Short mmCIF file of C-alpha atoms in Angstrom, two decimals:
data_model
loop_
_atom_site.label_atom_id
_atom_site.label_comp_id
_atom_site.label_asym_id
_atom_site.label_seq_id
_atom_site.Cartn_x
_atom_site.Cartn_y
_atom_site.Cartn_z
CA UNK A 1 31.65 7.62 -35.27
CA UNK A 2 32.96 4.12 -36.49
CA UNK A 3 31.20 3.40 -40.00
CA UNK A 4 30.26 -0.58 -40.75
CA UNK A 5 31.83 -1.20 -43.84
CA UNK A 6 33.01 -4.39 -45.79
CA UNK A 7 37.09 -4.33 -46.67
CA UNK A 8 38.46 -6.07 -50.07
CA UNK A 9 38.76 -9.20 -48.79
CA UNK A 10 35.14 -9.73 -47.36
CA UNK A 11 35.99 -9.10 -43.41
CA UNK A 12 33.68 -6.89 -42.06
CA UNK A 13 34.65 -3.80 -39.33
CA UNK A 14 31.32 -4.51 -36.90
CA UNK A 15 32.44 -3.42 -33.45
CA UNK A 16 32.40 -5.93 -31.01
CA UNK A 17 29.64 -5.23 -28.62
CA UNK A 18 31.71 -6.51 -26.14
CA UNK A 19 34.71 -3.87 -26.04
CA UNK A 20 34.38 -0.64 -25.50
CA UNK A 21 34.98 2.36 -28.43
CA UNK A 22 37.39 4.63 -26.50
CA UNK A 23 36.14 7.49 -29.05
CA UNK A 24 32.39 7.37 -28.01
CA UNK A 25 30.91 9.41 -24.77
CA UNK A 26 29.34 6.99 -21.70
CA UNK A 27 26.95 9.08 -21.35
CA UNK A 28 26.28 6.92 -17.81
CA UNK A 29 29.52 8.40 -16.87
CA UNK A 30 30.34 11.08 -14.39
CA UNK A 31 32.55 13.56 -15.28
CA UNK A 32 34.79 14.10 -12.32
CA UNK A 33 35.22 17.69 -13.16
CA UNK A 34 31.35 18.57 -12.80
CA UNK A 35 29.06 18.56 -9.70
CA UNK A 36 25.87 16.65 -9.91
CA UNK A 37 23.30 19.37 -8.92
CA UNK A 38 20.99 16.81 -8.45
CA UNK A 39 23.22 14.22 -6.30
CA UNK A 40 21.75 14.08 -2.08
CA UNK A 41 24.90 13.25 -0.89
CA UNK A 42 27.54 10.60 -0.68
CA UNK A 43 29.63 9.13 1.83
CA UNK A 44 32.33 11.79 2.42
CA UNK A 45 31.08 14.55 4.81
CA UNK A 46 31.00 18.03 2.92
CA UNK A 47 33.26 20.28 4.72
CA UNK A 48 32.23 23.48 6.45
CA UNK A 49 35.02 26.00 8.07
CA UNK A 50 36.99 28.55 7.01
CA UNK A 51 38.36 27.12 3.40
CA UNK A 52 38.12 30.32 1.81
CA UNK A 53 41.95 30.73 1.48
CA UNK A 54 42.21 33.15 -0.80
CA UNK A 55 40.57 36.66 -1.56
CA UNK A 56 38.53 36.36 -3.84
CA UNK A 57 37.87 40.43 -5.17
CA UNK A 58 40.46 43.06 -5.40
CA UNK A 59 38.83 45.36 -2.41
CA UNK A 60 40.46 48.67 -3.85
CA UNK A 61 37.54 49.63 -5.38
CA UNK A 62 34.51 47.63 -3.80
CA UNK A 63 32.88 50.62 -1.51
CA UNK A 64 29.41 48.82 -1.26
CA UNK A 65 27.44 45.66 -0.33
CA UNK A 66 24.22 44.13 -0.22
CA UNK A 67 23.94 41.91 2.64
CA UNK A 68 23.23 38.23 2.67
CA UNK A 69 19.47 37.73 2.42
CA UNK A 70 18.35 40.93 1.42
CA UNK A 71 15.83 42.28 -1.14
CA UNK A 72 17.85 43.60 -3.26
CA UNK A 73 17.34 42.77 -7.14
CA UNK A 74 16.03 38.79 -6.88
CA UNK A 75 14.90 35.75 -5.35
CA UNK A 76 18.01 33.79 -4.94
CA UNK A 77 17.67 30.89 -2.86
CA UNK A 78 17.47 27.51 -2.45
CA UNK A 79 13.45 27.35 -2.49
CA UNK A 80 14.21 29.00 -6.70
CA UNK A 81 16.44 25.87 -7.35
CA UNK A 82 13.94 23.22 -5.30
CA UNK A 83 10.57 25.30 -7.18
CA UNK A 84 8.84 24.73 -3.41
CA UNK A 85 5.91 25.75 -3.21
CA UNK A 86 5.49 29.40 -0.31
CA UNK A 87 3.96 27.22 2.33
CA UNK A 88 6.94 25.18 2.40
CA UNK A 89 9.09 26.92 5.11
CA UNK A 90 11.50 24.15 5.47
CA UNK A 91 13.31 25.79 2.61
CA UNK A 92 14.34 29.64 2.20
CA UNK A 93 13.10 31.60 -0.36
CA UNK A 94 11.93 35.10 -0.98
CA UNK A 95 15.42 36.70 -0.48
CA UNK A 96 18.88 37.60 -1.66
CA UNK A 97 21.42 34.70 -0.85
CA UNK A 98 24.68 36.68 -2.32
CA UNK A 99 26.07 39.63 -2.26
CA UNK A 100 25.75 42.48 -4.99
CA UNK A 101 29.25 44.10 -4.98
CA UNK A 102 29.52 47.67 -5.94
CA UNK A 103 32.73 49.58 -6.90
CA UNK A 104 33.57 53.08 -7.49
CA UNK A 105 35.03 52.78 -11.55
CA UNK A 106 32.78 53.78 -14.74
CA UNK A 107 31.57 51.17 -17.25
CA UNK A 108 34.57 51.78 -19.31
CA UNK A 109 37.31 51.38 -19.48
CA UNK A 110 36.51 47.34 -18.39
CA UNK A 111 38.31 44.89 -16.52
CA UNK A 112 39.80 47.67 -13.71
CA UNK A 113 38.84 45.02 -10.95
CA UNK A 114 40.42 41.37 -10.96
CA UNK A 115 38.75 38.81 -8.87
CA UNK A 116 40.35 35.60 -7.07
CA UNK A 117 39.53 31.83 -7.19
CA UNK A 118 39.13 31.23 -3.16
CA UNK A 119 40.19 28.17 -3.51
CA UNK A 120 41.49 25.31 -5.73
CA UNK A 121 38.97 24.07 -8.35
CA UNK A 122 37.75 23.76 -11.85
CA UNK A 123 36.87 26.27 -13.54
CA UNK A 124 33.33 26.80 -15.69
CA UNK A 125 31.24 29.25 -17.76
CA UNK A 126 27.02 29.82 -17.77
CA UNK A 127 26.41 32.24 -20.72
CA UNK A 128 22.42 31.69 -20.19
CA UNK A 129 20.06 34.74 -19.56
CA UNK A 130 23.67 37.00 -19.35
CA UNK A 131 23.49 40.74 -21.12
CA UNK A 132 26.07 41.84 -19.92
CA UNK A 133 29.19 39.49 -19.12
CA UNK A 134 28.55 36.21 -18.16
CA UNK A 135 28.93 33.66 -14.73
CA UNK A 136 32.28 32.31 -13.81
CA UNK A 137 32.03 29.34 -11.44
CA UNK A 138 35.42 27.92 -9.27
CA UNK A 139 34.06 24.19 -8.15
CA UNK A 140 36.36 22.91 -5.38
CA UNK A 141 36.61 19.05 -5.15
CA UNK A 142 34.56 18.75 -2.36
CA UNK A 143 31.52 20.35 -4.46
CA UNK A 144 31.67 23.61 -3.01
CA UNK A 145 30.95 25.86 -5.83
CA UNK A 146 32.00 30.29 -5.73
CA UNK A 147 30.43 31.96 -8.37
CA UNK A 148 31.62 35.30 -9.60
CA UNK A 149 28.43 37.03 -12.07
CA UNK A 150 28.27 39.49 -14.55
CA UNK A 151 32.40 39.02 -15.27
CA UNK A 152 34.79 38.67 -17.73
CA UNK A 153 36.58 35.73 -17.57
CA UNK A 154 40.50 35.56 -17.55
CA UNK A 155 40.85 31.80 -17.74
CA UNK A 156 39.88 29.09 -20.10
CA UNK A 157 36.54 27.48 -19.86
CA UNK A 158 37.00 23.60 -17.91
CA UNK A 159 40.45 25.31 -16.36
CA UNK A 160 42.12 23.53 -13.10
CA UNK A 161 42.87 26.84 -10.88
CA UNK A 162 44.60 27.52 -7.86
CA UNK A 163 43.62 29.51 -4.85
CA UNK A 164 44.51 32.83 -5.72
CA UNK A 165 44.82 32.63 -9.37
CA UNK A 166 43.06 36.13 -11.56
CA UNK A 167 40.22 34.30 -13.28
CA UNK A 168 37.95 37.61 -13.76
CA UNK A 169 37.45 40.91 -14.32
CA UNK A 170 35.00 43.87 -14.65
CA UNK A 171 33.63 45.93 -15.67
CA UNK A 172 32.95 43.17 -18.38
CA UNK A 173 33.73 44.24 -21.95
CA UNK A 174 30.16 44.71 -22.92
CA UNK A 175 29.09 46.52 -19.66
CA UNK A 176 28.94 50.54 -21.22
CA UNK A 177 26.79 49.01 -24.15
CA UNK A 178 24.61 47.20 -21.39
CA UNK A 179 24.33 50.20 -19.51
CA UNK A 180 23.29 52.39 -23.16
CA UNK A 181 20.55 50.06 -23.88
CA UNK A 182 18.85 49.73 -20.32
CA UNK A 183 18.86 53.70 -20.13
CA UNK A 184 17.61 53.18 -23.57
CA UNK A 185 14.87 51.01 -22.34
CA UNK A 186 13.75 53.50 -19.62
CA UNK A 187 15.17 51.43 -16.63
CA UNK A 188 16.25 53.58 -13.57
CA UNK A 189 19.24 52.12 -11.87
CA UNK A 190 20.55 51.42 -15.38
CA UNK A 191 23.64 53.90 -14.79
CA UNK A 192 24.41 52.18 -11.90
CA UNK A 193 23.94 48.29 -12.63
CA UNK A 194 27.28 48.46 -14.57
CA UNK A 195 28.94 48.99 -11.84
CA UNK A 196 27.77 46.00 -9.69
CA UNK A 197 28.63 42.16 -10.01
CA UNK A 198 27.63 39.35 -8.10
CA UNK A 199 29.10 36.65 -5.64
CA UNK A 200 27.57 33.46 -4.29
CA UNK A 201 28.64 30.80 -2.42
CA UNK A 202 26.79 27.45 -2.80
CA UNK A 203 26.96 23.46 -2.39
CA UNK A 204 24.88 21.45 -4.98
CA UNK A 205 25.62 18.25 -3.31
CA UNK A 206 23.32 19.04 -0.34
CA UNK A 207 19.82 18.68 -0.73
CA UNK A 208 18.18 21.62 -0.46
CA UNK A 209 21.57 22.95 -1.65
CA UNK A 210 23.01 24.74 0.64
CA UNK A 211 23.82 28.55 0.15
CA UNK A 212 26.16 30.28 2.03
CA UNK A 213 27.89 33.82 3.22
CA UNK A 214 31.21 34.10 2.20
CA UNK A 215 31.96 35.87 5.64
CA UNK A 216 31.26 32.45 7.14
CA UNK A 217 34.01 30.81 5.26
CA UNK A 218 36.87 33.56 5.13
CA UNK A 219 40.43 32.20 6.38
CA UNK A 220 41.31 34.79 9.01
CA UNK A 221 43.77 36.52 6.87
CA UNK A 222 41.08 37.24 4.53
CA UNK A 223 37.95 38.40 6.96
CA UNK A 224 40.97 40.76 8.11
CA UNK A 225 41.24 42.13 4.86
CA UNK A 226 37.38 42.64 4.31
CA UNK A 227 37.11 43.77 7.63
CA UNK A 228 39.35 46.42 7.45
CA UNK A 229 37.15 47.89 4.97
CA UNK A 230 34.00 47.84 7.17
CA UNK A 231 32.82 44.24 5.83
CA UNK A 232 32.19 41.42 8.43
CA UNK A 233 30.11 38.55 9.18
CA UNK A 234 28.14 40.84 11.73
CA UNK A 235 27.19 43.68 9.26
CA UNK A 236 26.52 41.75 5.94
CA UNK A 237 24.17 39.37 7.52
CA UNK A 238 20.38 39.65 8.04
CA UNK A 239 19.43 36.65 10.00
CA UNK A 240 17.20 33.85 8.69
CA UNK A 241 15.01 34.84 11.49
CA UNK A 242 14.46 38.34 10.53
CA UNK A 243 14.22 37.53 7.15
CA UNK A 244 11.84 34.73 7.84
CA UNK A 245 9.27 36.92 10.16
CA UNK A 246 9.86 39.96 6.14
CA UNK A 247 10.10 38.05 3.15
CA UNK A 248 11.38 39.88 0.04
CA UNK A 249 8.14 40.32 -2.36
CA UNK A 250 8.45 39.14 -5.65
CA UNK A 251 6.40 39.79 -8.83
CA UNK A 252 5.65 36.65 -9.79
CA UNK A 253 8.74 36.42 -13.01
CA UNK A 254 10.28 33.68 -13.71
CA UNK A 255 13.45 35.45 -12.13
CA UNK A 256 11.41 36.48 -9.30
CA UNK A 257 12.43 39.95 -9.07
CA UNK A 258 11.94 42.04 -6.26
CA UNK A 259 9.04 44.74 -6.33
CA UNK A 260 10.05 47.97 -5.10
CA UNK A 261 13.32 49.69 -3.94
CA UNK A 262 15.47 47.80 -0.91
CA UNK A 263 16.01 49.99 1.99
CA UNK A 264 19.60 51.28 2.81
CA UNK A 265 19.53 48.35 5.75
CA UNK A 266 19.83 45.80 3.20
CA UNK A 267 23.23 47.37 2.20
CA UNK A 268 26.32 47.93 3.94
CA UNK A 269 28.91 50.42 3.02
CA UNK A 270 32.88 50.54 3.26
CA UNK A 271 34.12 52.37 5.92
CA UNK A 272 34.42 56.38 5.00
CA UNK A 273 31.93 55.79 1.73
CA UNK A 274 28.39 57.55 1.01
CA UNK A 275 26.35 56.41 -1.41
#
């Protein structure tokens, strides 16, 4: 910060209100490299298709899925990010919308499994509310926004990455201590929450944002790969319909966790695996 001070020979070092200090923060100004969650819209149509060009998780080890909109662990929808109210059916809510990815390694050693920016973007970290790992978000130009969860990351925090670029791993470093102090704590699945990791894909520009399957998106070169391990847009998908007509019940926390255990059909297993 610029001091005002007097020099020897009276002058004075006031700024001049009308130029700009190139060493203080506009805080009126966009950075470029962020999305503004709370922006409706703009101009340039957000783009839909297949632009997913890159695998995003090393699928040697994945043997498990939850499918979109299921009930498995919690509420993750646009109707948590909007705080609607549960009469307000214009917005989902009261569901899963990403997948939980499971793989077949132990908590240690970490970082067996690399995952993938899908596409070109910046690169960001959320540490908040994280025990184990943290969130590692790719943010394409065009707002788009793939987040990997419970990772380690392999890149630098406000990174420029290209599509198929290593930017995570897991098991996450801290996973086996995780996975000590929920069995410590009495929780059941704790064994087998270290072996799990999240993805989402989601557009903060759109108002509600808009949360979508990453089946819907794949470049056909990449829903071959998934497929070929039993994983497609027709088995990972529970329809907003279905979903609608059995809502996910939620106990009322502020991360709206599920009550109860979520039947096999909200999972979907690689071909030749039993859990």
């Amino acid at each position: 910060m610029i001091k005002n001070s007097s020099s020897s020979n009276g002058s004075s070092n006031k700024v001049d209100p009308n130029k700009v200090d190139p060493n203080k923060v506009d805080p009126n100004k966009v950075d470029p490299n962020k999305v503004d969650p709370n922006k409706s819209g703009s101009n340039k149509a957000v783009p839909m298709g297949n632009f997913l060009v890159a695998n995003p998780v090393d699928l040697e080890h994945v043997v498990r899925l939850s499918k979109f909109r299921s009930c498995v662990g919690h509420d993750y929808s646009p109707a948590v990010l909007a705080k609607s109210s549960a009469s307000d059916t214009s917005i989902e809510g009261k569901r899963s919308m990403k997948h939980y990815v499971i793989i077949d390694v132990p908590s240690s050693p970490s970082r067996v499994v690399k995952g993938y920016a899908p596409f070109d973007g910046t690169l960001s970290y959320s540490t908040s509310g994280y025990t184990m790992g943290i969130a590692v978000l790719i943010t394409s130009s065009d707002g788009w926004v793939f987040e990997f969860m419970h990772v380690d990351p392999l890149v630098a925090d406000g990174s420029k990455v290209k599509a198929g670029d290593a930017v995570v791993a897991v098991p996450a470093n801290n996973a086996a201590a995780a996975n000590a102090q929920k069995n410590a704590g009495g929780t059941p699945s704790g064994a087998d929450s270290t072996n799990v990791f999240d993805i989402a894909l989601y557009n903060p520009f759109l108002k509600p944002s808009n949360f979508e399957t990453i089946f819907k998106h794949f470049a056909p070169n990449v829903a071959s790969l998934w497929a070929a391990k039993g994983f497609t847009a027709e088995s990972t998908i529970i329809s907003k319909e279905l979903r609608d007509a059995s809502p996910c019940v939620t106990d009322g926390s502020w991360n709206g966790n599920f009550v109860g255990t979520a039947p096999e059909s909200d999972y979907v297993n690689a071909i030749g695996y039993k859990p």
